Structure formats: structure tokens, C-alpha cells
Amino acid sequence: MAKQIVVIGAGPAGIEAARTAAKAGAHVTLVSDAPVGGRAGWHSLVPSKVWLNTADLMGALGDAAAQGVDVADVRVNAPNV
């Protein structure tokens, strides 16, 4: 009879634990009160990385302007970031 395992949390560690247990033949139940990927992925770490990448890109465009590339009309559309 296969082991029955409950994994609490669907963040990166919980997903990996569930995947490993399932590959080993266990019946796995994954329980989470947050979206799959964990809270950090949806509410803090990843969204902040998007803004950091956007800032880096805007900085690079400023450097391009100093090299003669016309980037005068480049804007960040914040709701779409």
C-alpha cells in the first residue's frame, strides 16, 4: 500500500516535497492557503524583481541615449509592469 503524505504549503519547498514523494510512489495531498508558488512569488520577491529589471532597462536606455540612440519617447507603463 502506498504511503499517504500531506504537504502543507505550495511554495517552492512544498512543491518539491510533493513532487519527490509522488515520484517515490506516495499518494500526496498538497494544502495551501496561498496561490501555487507561495506568497513570496506572488506578493513580494518576484514583483519587486520585475520593477528592478524595469529600472535596469530604463538605465540602459539612458546609456543608449548618451551614445546617440534616440530614445526620447520611452516611458514605463506602470499598470502593465
XYZ file of C-alpha atoms in Angstrom:
81
model
C 0.000 0.000 0.000
C 1.333 3.444 -0.930
C 2.178 5.947 1.769
C -0.215 8.855 2.184
C 1.507 12.196 2.658
C 0.110 15.677 3.270
C 2.371 18.597 2.365
C 1.475 21.937 3.951
C 2.352 24.885 1.730
C 2.630 25.159 -2.042
C 5.738 27.309 -2.111
C 8.912 26.111 -3.820
C 9.844 23.732 -0.976
C 6.333 22.318 -0.633
C 6.022 21.717 -4.357
C 9.389 19.951 -4.434
C 8.471 17.833 -1.398
C 5.178 16.825 -3.014
C 6.880 16.044 -6.323
C 9.580 13.943 -4.651
C 7.040 11.995 -2.591
C 4.836 11.380 -5.636
C 7.805 10.128 -7.676
C 8.537 7.715 -4.824
C 5.007 6.339 -5.176
C 3.235 8.139 -2.342
C -0.295 9.494 -2.595
C 0.235 13.205 -1.969
C -2.184 15.921 -0.886
C -0.861 19.466 -1.201
C -2.581 22.019 1.076
C -2.068 25.767 0.801
C -3.924 28.968 1.603
C -1.892 30.879 -0.996
C -1.530 30.548 -4.765
C 0.780 27.812 -6.026
C 4.305 29.160 -5.960
C 3.981 30.609 -2.475
C 3.324 34.069 -1.143
C 6.810 35.353 -1.938
C 6.345 34.609 -5.614
C 3.068 36.457 -5.841
C 3.388 39.260 -3.315
C 6.964 40.287 -2.666
C 10.052 38.821 -4.259
C 9.060 38.341 -7.882
C 7.078 41.577 -8.296
C 9.992 43.560 -6.846
C 12.370 41.832 -9.271
C 10.180 42.945 -12.179
C 10.479 46.550 -11.016
C 14.247 46.192 -10.568
C 14.572 44.806 -14.098
C 12.449 47.664 -15.432
C 14.702 50.177 -13.671
C 17.792 48.482 -15.120
C 16.280 48.641 -18.605
C 15.448 52.315 -18.250
C 19.028 52.942 -17.114
C 20.369 51.081 -20.141
C 18.163 53.175 -22.409
C 19.602 56.294 -20.797
C 23.084 54.989 -21.589
C 21.972 54.348 -25.178
C 20.825 57.958 -25.457
C 24.324 59.073 -24.441
C 25.637 57.017 -27.368
C 23.404 58.747 -29.890
C 20.452 56.331 -29.895
C 17.144 58.244 -29.976
C 15.117 57.022 -27.010
C 13.313 60.263 -26.237
C 9.797 58.777 -26.123
C 10.421 55.719 -23.932
C 8.097 55.523 -20.917
C 7.208 52.937 -18.306
C 3.544 51.933 -18.365
C 3.336 51.055 -14.664
C -0.003 49.176 -14.736
C 1.439 46.810 -17.357
C 4.668 46.064 -15.470
